[in-house]
mmCIF file of C-alpha atoms and ligand atoms in Angstrom:
data_model
loop_
_atom_site.group_PDB
_atom_site.id
_atom_site.type_symbol
_atom_site.label_atom_id
_atom_site.label_comp_id
_atom_site.label_asym_id
_atom_site.label_seq_id
_atom_site.Cartn_x
_atom_site.Cartn_y
_atom_site.Cartn_z
ATOM 1 C CA MET A 89 83.034 140.454 -33.401
ATOM 2 C CA LYS A 90 85.098 139.714 -30.320
ATOM 3 C CA ASP A 91 85.417 136.024 -31.186
ATOM 4 C CA GLU A 92 86.589 136.925 -34.645
ATOM 5 C CA VAL A 93 89.287 139.221 -33.270
ATOM 6 C CA LEU A 94 90.375 136.647 -30.714
ATOM 7 C CA ALA A 95 90.606 133.957 -33.381
ATOM 8 C CA GLN A 96 92.761 136.286 -35.437
ATOM 9 C CA ILE A 97 95.027 137.000 -32.493
ATOM 10 C CA ASP A 98 95.420 133.278 -31.882
ATOM 11 C CA ARG A 99 96.282 132.689 -35.512
ATOM 12 C CA VAL A 100 98.856 135.477 -35.457
ATOM 13 C CA MET A 101 100.396 134.035 -32.279
ATOM 14 C CA GLN A 102 101.017 130.805 -34.167
ATOM 15 C CA LYS A 103 102.489 132.648 -37.098
ATOM 16 C CA ARG A 104 104.802 134.886 -35.045
ATOM 17 C CA PRO A 105 105.791 133.163 -31.822
ATOM 18 C CA MET A 106 108.254 135.930 -31.004
ATOM 19 C CA TYR A 107 105.309 138.242 -30.356
ATOM 20 C CA ARG A 108 103.461 135.781 -28.154
ATOM 21 C CA GLU A 109 103.867 137.788 -24.939
ATOM 22 C CA ALA A 110 102.817 141.128 -26.447
ATOM 23 C CA LEU A 111 99.886 139.470 -28.163
ATOM 24 C CA SER A 112 98.648 137.711 -25.074
ATOM 25 C CA VAL A 113 98.540 141.041 -23.200
ATOM 26 C CA TYR A 114 96.692 142.547 -26.125
ATOM 27 C CA ARG A 115 94.281 139.610 -26.237
ATOM 28 C CA GLU A 116 93.364 139.945 -22.573
ATOM 29 C CA ILE A 117 92.697 143.645 -22.992
ATOM 30 C CA VAL A 118 90.489 143.064 -26.041
ATOM 31 C CA VAL A 119 88.353 140.885 -23.767
ATOM 32 C CA LEU A 120 88.259 143.645 -21.137
ATOM 33 C CA LEU A 121 87.160 146.264 -23.654
ATOM 34 C CA GLU A 122 84.457 144.194 -25.208
ATOM 35 C CA ASP A 123 81.648 144.708 -22.717
ATOM 36 C CA VAL A 124 81.899 148.498 -22.772
ATOM 37 C CA ALA A 125 79.276 150.372 -24.774
ATOM 38 C CA PRO A 126 80.363 154.027 -24.866
ATOM 39 C CA ALA A 127 77.734 156.708 -25.305
ATOM 40 C CA ILE A 128 78.858 159.182 -27.961
ATOM 41 C CA GLU A 129 76.842 162.064 -29.259
ATOM 42 C CA TYR A 130 77.411 163.342 -32.737
ATOM 43 C CA ALA A 131 75.307 165.629 -34.908
ATOM 44 C CA PRO A 132 76.679 165.769 -38.466
ATOM 45 C CA GLY A 133 75.717 169.433 -38.997
ATOM 46 C CA ASP A 134 75.669 171.178 -42.353
ATOM 47 C CA LYS A 135 77.022 169.144 -45.265
ATOM 48 C CA LYS A 136 78.309 172.160 -47.210
ATOM 49 C CA VAL A 137 80.257 173.480 -44.232
ATOM 50 C CA ARG A 138 81.708 170.031 -43.686
ATOM 51 C CA GLU A 139 82.790 169.738 -47.305
ATOM 52 C CA THR A 140 84.361 173.190 -47.363
ATOM 53 C CA LYS A 141 86.275 172.463 -44.189
ATOM 54 C CA ALA A 142 87.510 169.155 -45.606
ATOM 55 C CA LYS A 143 88.675 170.870 -48.823
ATOM 56 C CA GLU A 144 90.736 173.254 -46.723
ATOM 57 C CA GLY A 145 92.342 170.376 -44.889
ATOM 58 C CA PHE A 146 90.449 170.568 -41.607
ATOM 59 C CA PRO A 147 89.661 167.152 -40.181
ATOM 60 C CA LEU A 148 86.181 166.571 -38.780
ATOM 61 C CA PHE A 149 87.549 166.917 -35.233
ATOM 62 C CA SER A 150 90.797 168.039 -33.744
ATOM 63 C CA ARG A 151 92.261 165.516 -31.310
ATOM 64 C CA GLU A 152 91.523 167.799 -28.372
ATOM 65 C CA ASP A 153 87.840 168.050 -29.307
ATOM 66 C CA LEU A 154 87.103 164.397 -30.005
ATOM 67 C CA PRO A 155 83.790 163.487 -28.369
ATOM 68 C CA VAL A 156 84.673 160.536 -26.145
ATOM 69 C CA ASP A 157 82.692 158.930 -23.355
ATOM 70 C CA LEU A 158 84.735 160.164 -20.424
ATOM 71 C CA LYS A 159 83.037 157.919 -17.907
ATOM 72 C CA ALA A 160 83.592 154.764 -19.939
ATOM 73 C CA THR A 161 87.164 155.788 -20.755
ATOM 74 C CA THR A 162 88.004 156.540 -17.124
ATOM 75 C CA SER A 163 86.643 153.252 -15.867
ATOM 76 C CA LEU A 164 88.510 151.373 -18.596
ATOM 77 C CA PHE A 165 91.711 153.196 -17.775
ATOM 78 C CA ILE A 166 91.457 151.809 -14.248
ATOM 79 C CA ARG A 167 90.527 148.328 -15.426
ATOM 80 C CA VAL A 168 93.436 148.124 -17.853
ATOM 81 C CA LEU A 169 95.872 149.291 -15.159
ATOM 82 C CA ASP A 170 94.353 146.868 -12.689
ATOM 83 C CA HIS A 171 94.691 144.045 -15.165
ATOM 84 C CA LEU A 172 98.284 144.823 -16.138
ATOM 85 C CA SER A 173 99.357 145.171 -12.512
ATOM 86 C CA SER A 174 97.953 141.717 -11.768
ATOM 87 C CA ARG A 175 100.334 140.144 -14.287
ATOM 88 C CA LYS A 176 103.837 139.009 -13.505
ATOM 89 C CA ARG A 177 105.679 141.941 -15.009
ATOM 90 C CA GLU A 178 108.828 143.784 -14.113
ATOM 91 C CA ASP A 179 106.923 147.043 -13.878
ATOM 92 C CA ARG A 180 104.211 145.614 -11.665
ATOM 93 C CA GLU A 181 104.945 147.930 -8.738
ATOM 94 C CA ALA A 182 104.927 150.990 -10.968
ATOM 95 C CA LEU A 183 101.607 149.874 -12.440
ATOM 96 C CA LYS A 184 100.205 149.494 -8.948
ATOM 97 C CA ARG A 185 101.347 153.007 -8.075
ATOM 98 C CA ALA A 186 99.686 154.332 -11.221
ATOM 99 C CA LEU A 187 96.510 152.444 -10.379
ATOM 100 C CA LYS A 188 96.438 153.885 -6.876
ATOM 101 C CA ARG A 189 97.039 157.341 -8.246
ATOM 102 C CA ALA A 190 94.250 156.951 -10.781
ATOM 103 C CA GLN A 191 91.839 155.694 -8.139
ATOM 104 C CA THR A 192 92.557 158.333 -5.547
ATOM 105 C CA ASP A 193 93.137 161.441 -7.629
ATOM 106 C CA GLY A 194 90.025 162.212 -9.647
ATOM 107 C CA GLN A 195 91.884 164.521 -12.029
ATOM 108 C CA TRP A 196 94.798 162.236 -12.823
ATOM 109 C CA ILE A 197 93.198 160.161 -15.566
ATOM 110 C CA GLU A 198 91.646 163.175 -17.200
ATOM 111 C CA ARG A 199 95.019 164.894 -17.208
ATOM 112 C CA ALA A 200 96.612 161.846 -18.814
ATOM 113 C CA LEU A 201 93.899 161.720 -21.487
ATOM 114 C CA THR A 202 94.138 165.429 -22.203
ATOM 115 C CA ALA A 203 97.935 165.332 -22.447
ATOM 116 C CA PHE A 204 97.813 162.341 -24.778
ATOM 117 C CA LEU A 205 95.201 163.848 -27.077
ATOM 118 C CA ALA A 206 96.971 167.215 -27.146
ATOM 119 C CA ARG A 207 100.292 165.442 -27.916
ATOM 120 C CA ASP A 208 101.670 167.133 -24.834
ATOM 121 C CA GLU A 209 104.529 164.690 -24.333
ATOM 122 C CA ALA A 210 106.197 166.707 -21.585
ATOM 123 C CA THR A 211 103.142 166.395 -19.328
ATOM 124 C CA ALA A 212 102.569 162.743 -20.259
ATOM 125 C CA ASP A 213 106.223 161.887 -19.500
ATOM 126 C CA ALA A 214 106.127 163.788 -16.208
ATOM 127 C CA MET A 215 102.987 161.895 -15.157
ATOM 128 C CA ALA A 216 104.589 158.557 -15.969
ATOM 129 C CA GLN A 217 107.660 159.601 -14.017
ATOM 130 C CA GLU A 218 105.550 160.483 -10.949
ATOM 131 C CA VAL A 219 104.799 156.784 -10.585
ATOM 132 C CA SER A 220 108.079 155.549 -12.157
ATOM 133 C CA LEU A 221 106.225 153.928 -15.028
ATOM 134 C CA ASP A 222 107.628 153.759 -18.541
ATOM 135 C CA SER A 223 105.849 156.455 -20.522
ATOM 136 C CA THR A 224 105.120 154.052 -23.394
ATOM 137 C CA VAL A 225 103.150 151.871 -20.957
ATOM 138 C CA LEU A 226 101.097 154.837 -19.786
ATOM 139 C CA LYS A 227 100.489 155.703 -23.421
ATOM 140 C CA PHE A 228 99.392 152.136 -24.114
ATOM 141 C CA VAL A 229 96.906 152.229 -21.213
ATOM 142 C CA THR A 230 95.539 155.562 -22.436
ATOM 143 C CA THR A 231 95.179 154.332 -26.025
ATOM 144 C CA MET A 232 93.410 151.158 -24.938
ATOM 145 C CA ALA A 233 91.033 153.055 -22.631
ATOM 146 C CA LEU A 234 90.064 155.375 -25.488
ATOM 147 C CA LYS A 235 89.623 152.622 -28.028
ATOM 148 C CA PRO A 236 85.936 151.687 -27.523
ATOM 149 C CA SER A 237 84.915 155.362 -27.649
ATOM 150 C CA LEU A 238 86.905 155.934 -30.816
ATOM 151 C CA ASN A 239 85.581 152.771 -32.450
ATOM 152 C CA THR A 240 82.023 153.912 -31.730
ATOM 153 C CA LEU A 241 82.762 157.407 -32.982
ATOM 154 C CA ARG A 242 84.299 156.056 -36.182
ATOM 155 C CA GLY A 243 81.145 154.068 -36.862
ATOM 156 C CA LEU A 244 78.989 157.139 -36.249
ATOM 157 C CA VAL A 245 80.844 159.595 -38.454
ATOM 158 C CA SER A 246 82.247 157.519 -41.289
ATOM 159 C CA GLY A 247 79.255 158.436 -43.462
ATOM 160 C CA ALA A 248 80.007 162.127 -42.940
ATOM 161 C CA ILE A 249 83.539 161.850 -44.368
ATOM 162 C CA GLN A 250 84.093 161.837 -48.098
ATOM 163 C CA ARG A 251 86.979 159.456 -48.483
ATOM 164 C CA GLY A 252 87.728 160.181 -52.107
ATOM 165 C CA SER A 253 88.219 163.914 -51.791
ATOM 166 C CA TRP A 254 90.560 164.006 -48.801
ATOM 167 C CA GLU A 255 94.067 164.561 -50.114
ATOM 168 C CA TYR A 256 96.113 164.908 -46.961
ATOM 169 C CA GLY A 257 98.514 162.638 -45.126
ATOM 170 C CA TYR A 258 96.714 163.029 -41.802
ATOM 171 C CA CYS A 259 93.418 161.536 -40.721
ATOM 172 C CA PRO A 260 90.211 163.227 -42.006
ATOM 173 C CA LEU A 261 88.430 162.219 -38.806
ATOM 174 C CA CYS A 262 90.865 163.265 -36.081
ATOM 175 C CA GLY A 263 93.931 164.819 -37.724
ATOM 176 C CA SER A 264 96.368 162.178 -36.447
ATOM 177 C CA ARG A 265 99.131 160.600 -38.471
ATOM 178 C CA PRO A 266 98.924 157.198 -40.105
ATOM 179 C CA ASP A 267 100.658 154.320 -38.313
ATOM 180 C CA MET A 268 100.411 151.868 -41.195
ATOM 181 C CA ALA A 269 99.428 151.628 -44.815
ATOM 182 C CA TYR A 270 98.124 148.912 -47.093
ATOM 183 C CA PHE A 271 97.532 148.268 -50.769
ATOM 184 C CA ASP A 272 93.988 147.091 -51.313
ATOM 185 C CA GLU A 273 92.812 144.503 -53.811
ATOM 186 C CA GLN A 274 93.061 147.057 -56.634
ATOM 187 C CA GLY A 275 96.527 148.166 -55.558
ATOM 188 C CA LYS A 276 95.212 151.436 -54.157
ATOM 189 C CA ARG A 277 97.187 152.761 -51.216
ATOM 190 C CA MET A 278 95.223 153.264 -48.011
ATOM 191 C CA LEU A 279 96.472 154.857 -44.804
ATOM 192 C CA HIS A 280 95.348 153.758 -41.342
ATOM 193 C CA CYS A 281 95.035 156.323 -38.525
ATOM 194 C CA GLU A 282 97.245 155.754 -35.488
ATOM 195 C CA LEU A 283 94.562 157.022 -33.125
ATOM 196 C CA CYS A 284 91.027 156.382 -34.366
ATOM 197 C CA GLY A 285 91.647 153.630 -36.911
ATOM 198 C CA PHE A 286 89.976 155.466 -39.784
ATOM 199 C CA GLU A 287 91.314 154.537 -43.249
ATOM 200 C CA TRP A 288 91.654 156.784 -46.262
ATOM 201 C CA ASN A 289 93.064 156.717 -49.755
ATOM 202 C CA TYR A 290 96.423 158.380 -50.478
ATOM 203 C CA PRO A 291 98.668 158.516 -53.570
ATOM 204 C CA ARG A 292 101.281 155.779 -53.756
ATOM 205 C CA ILE A 293 104.164 158.021 -54.759
ATOM 206 C CA LYS A 294 103.855 160.640 -52.066
ATOM 207 C CA CYS A 295 105.143 160.866 -48.504
ATOM 208 C CA PRO A 296 102.197 161.156 -46.057
ATOM 209 C CA PHE A 297 104.382 163.055 -43.600
ATOM 210 C CA CYS A 298 105.916 165.810 -45.724
ATOM 211 C CA GLU A 299 103.899 165.448 -48.959
ATOM 212 C CA ASN A 300 107.079 165.044 -50.973
ATOM 213 C CA SER A 301 106.286 163.335 -54.266
ATOM 214 C CA ASP A 302 109.748 163.297 -55.831
ATOM 215 C CA SER A 303 110.225 159.628 -56.699
ATOM 216 C CA GLU A 304 114.009 160.038 -56.420
ATOM 217 C CA GLU A 305 113.653 160.646 -52.703
ATOM 218 C CA LEU A 306 111.057 157.971 -52.033
ATOM 219 C CA GLY A 307 111.818 154.301 -51.710
ATOM 220 C CA TYR A 308 111.058 151.092 -49.902
ATOM 221 C CA PHE A 309 112.628 147.907 -48.701
ATOM 222 C CA SER A 310 110.811 144.621 -48.351
ATOM 223 C CA SER A 311 110.698 142.123 -45.542
ATOM 224 C CA GLN A 312 113.009 139.155 -46.107
ATOM 225 C CA ASP A 313 110.738 136.604 -44.518
ATOM 226 C CA GLU A 314 107.184 137.701 -45.095
ATOM 227 C CA GLU A 315 105.679 138.251 -48.458
ATOM 228 C CA GLY A 316 103.688 141.432 -48.944
ATOM 229 C CA LEU A 317 105.315 143.422 -46.155
ATOM 230 C CA ARG A 318 107.484 146.434 -46.820
ATOM 231 C CA VAL A 319 108.694 149.712 -45.409
ATOM 232 C CA ASP A 320 108.134 152.855 -47.465
ATOM 233 C CA PHE A 321 110.521 155.645 -46.609
ATOM 234 C CA CYS A 322 111.148 159.269 -47.537
ATOM 235 C CA LYS A 323 114.669 160.623 -47.688
ATOM 236 C CA LYS A 324 113.455 164.178 -47.483
ATOM 237 C CA CYS A 325 111.875 164.027 -44.008
ATOM 238 C CA ASN A 326 113.397 160.683 -42.950
ATOM 239 C CA ALA A 327 110.030 159.217 -41.984
ATOM 240 C CA TYR A 328 108.800 155.754 -42.901
ATOM 241 C CA ILE A 329 105.593 153.781 -42.866
ATOM 242 C CA LYS A 330 105.079 150.038 -42.842
ATOM 243 C CA THR A 331 102.912 148.772 -45.669
ATOM 244 C CA ILE A 332 101.105 145.505 -46.171
ATOM 245 C CA ASP A 333 100.120 144.453 -49.669
ATOM 246 C CA LEU A 334 96.799 142.683 -49.283
ATOM 247 C CA ARG A 335 97.108 141.186 -52.754
ATOM 248 C CA VAL A 336 100.024 139.000 -51.745
ATOM 249 C CA ALA A 337 100.187 138.921 -47.932
ATOM 250 C CA GLU A 338 99.279 135.580 -46.481
ATOM 251 C CA ALA A 339 96.187 135.781 -44.223
ATOM 252 C CA PRO A 340 96.693 139.374 -43.052
ATOM 253 C CA ALA A 341 95.378 140.457 -39.649
ATOM 254 C CA PRO A 342 93.702 143.828 -38.896
ATOM 255 C CA LEU A 343 96.252 146.623 -39.333
ATOM 256 C CA GLU A 344 96.354 147.362 -35.653
ATOM 257 C CA LEU A 345 97.560 143.829 -35.044
ATOM 258 C CA GLU A 346 99.916 143.829 -38.006
ATOM 259 C CA ASN A 347 101.474 146.967 -36.594
ATOM 260 C CA LEU A 348 102.123 145.166 -33.337
ATOM 261 C CA ILE A 349 103.713 142.105 -34.941
ATOM 262 C CA THR A 350 106.010 143.875 -37.376
ATOM 263 C CA LEU A 351 108.295 145.566 -34.868
ATOM 264 C CA HIS A 352 111.234 143.822 -36.531
ATOM 265 C CA LEU A 353 110.575 146.042 -39.564
ATOM 266 C CA ASP A 354 110.598 149.122 -37.331
ATOM 267 C CA MET A 355 113.998 148.033 -36.084
ATOM 268 C CA LEU A 356 115.309 147.639 -39.606
ATOM 269 C CA ALA A 357 114.020 151.090 -40.487
ATOM 270 C CA HIS A 358 115.687 152.591 -37.389
ATOM 271 C CA GLU A 359 118.959 150.914 -38.293
ATOM 272 C CA GLN A 360 118.800 152.647 -41.644
ATOM 273 C CA GLY A 361 118.312 155.991 -39.956
ATOM 274 C CA PHE A 362 114.592 156.487 -40.438
ATOM 275 C CA THR A 363 112.253 157.642 -37.694
ATOM 276 C CA PRO A 364 108.756 156.214 -37.173
ATOM 277 C CA LEU A 365 106.722 159.342 -37.750
ATOM 278 C CA ALA A 366 107.893 162.792 -38.568
ATOM 279 C CA GLU A 367 106.896 164.586 -35.376
ATOM 280 C CA GLY A 368 104.472 167.410 -35.743
ATOM 281 C CA HIS A 369 103.351 166.554 -39.229
ATOM 282 C CA GLY A 370 99.844 165.642 -38.195
ATOM 283 C CA PHE A 371 97.176 168.255 -38.405
ATOM 284 C CA SER A 372 97.342 170.930 -35.756
ATOM 285 C CA ARG A 373 95.652 174.248 -35.489
ATOM 286 C CA GLY A 374 98.854 175.900 -34.281
HETATM 287 ZN ZN1 ZN B 538 91.998 159.376 -36.904
HETATM 288 ZN ZN1 ZN B 539 108.634 162.822 -46.247
#
């Protein structure tokens, strides 16, 4: 599995040299994550209850209640920070401060994880500021540290989720928003969860963020240089989502990687006044 992912990263590096630096960081972290085997406990519970909840739009878990292996996540958090701070980066000192903080204050990592999962950006930003680290870097470390747990969880629960009957724009597993979409071999639109990586079917002419299905207000623009890549936008809520058409895209990579190497499309979307994700449109109990 790891070798396959690494080979894909290498291929993508060739294809998009401008993303070489970002991809090489990503590649090193994939290697770090590989030898972690998180222990996750999940009991599916009553099928009827699960189905009723899903019909009402409740994901299997809320982000705050996701069962993750805290021990594995914490140790990875430190390893990712340690690794990043050993690279020649401008924010090396800040990363070192964060590492020291994480190693000496037992609660710090848990607070960062909790803030991230609860989408408590104020706390997450304040924590990054404490060590003068860019908050997107802290978010990246947190996401990477959680990844093996979430991958394991996804494998455990995917049988308990009925893909066909979920009709919402947020993830049936964790309630997060999609970060990318694709058209499968049949032209069906699938959304990919920004947090847990779960994929689910969603209508093509409907905004996943505000559920608007008025075709007058929905549109897309295509990438000039790459076939099968486009940005679907909604003029009602001003959100957009990048989409890869697997029927025509040349040797597509996993969506997570595609997301990373299509930042030029995000820039184009921003220039046209669209925002990446309509804040607050994921599932929340609020
Ligand atoms: Zn999810
Ligand atoms: Zn919308």
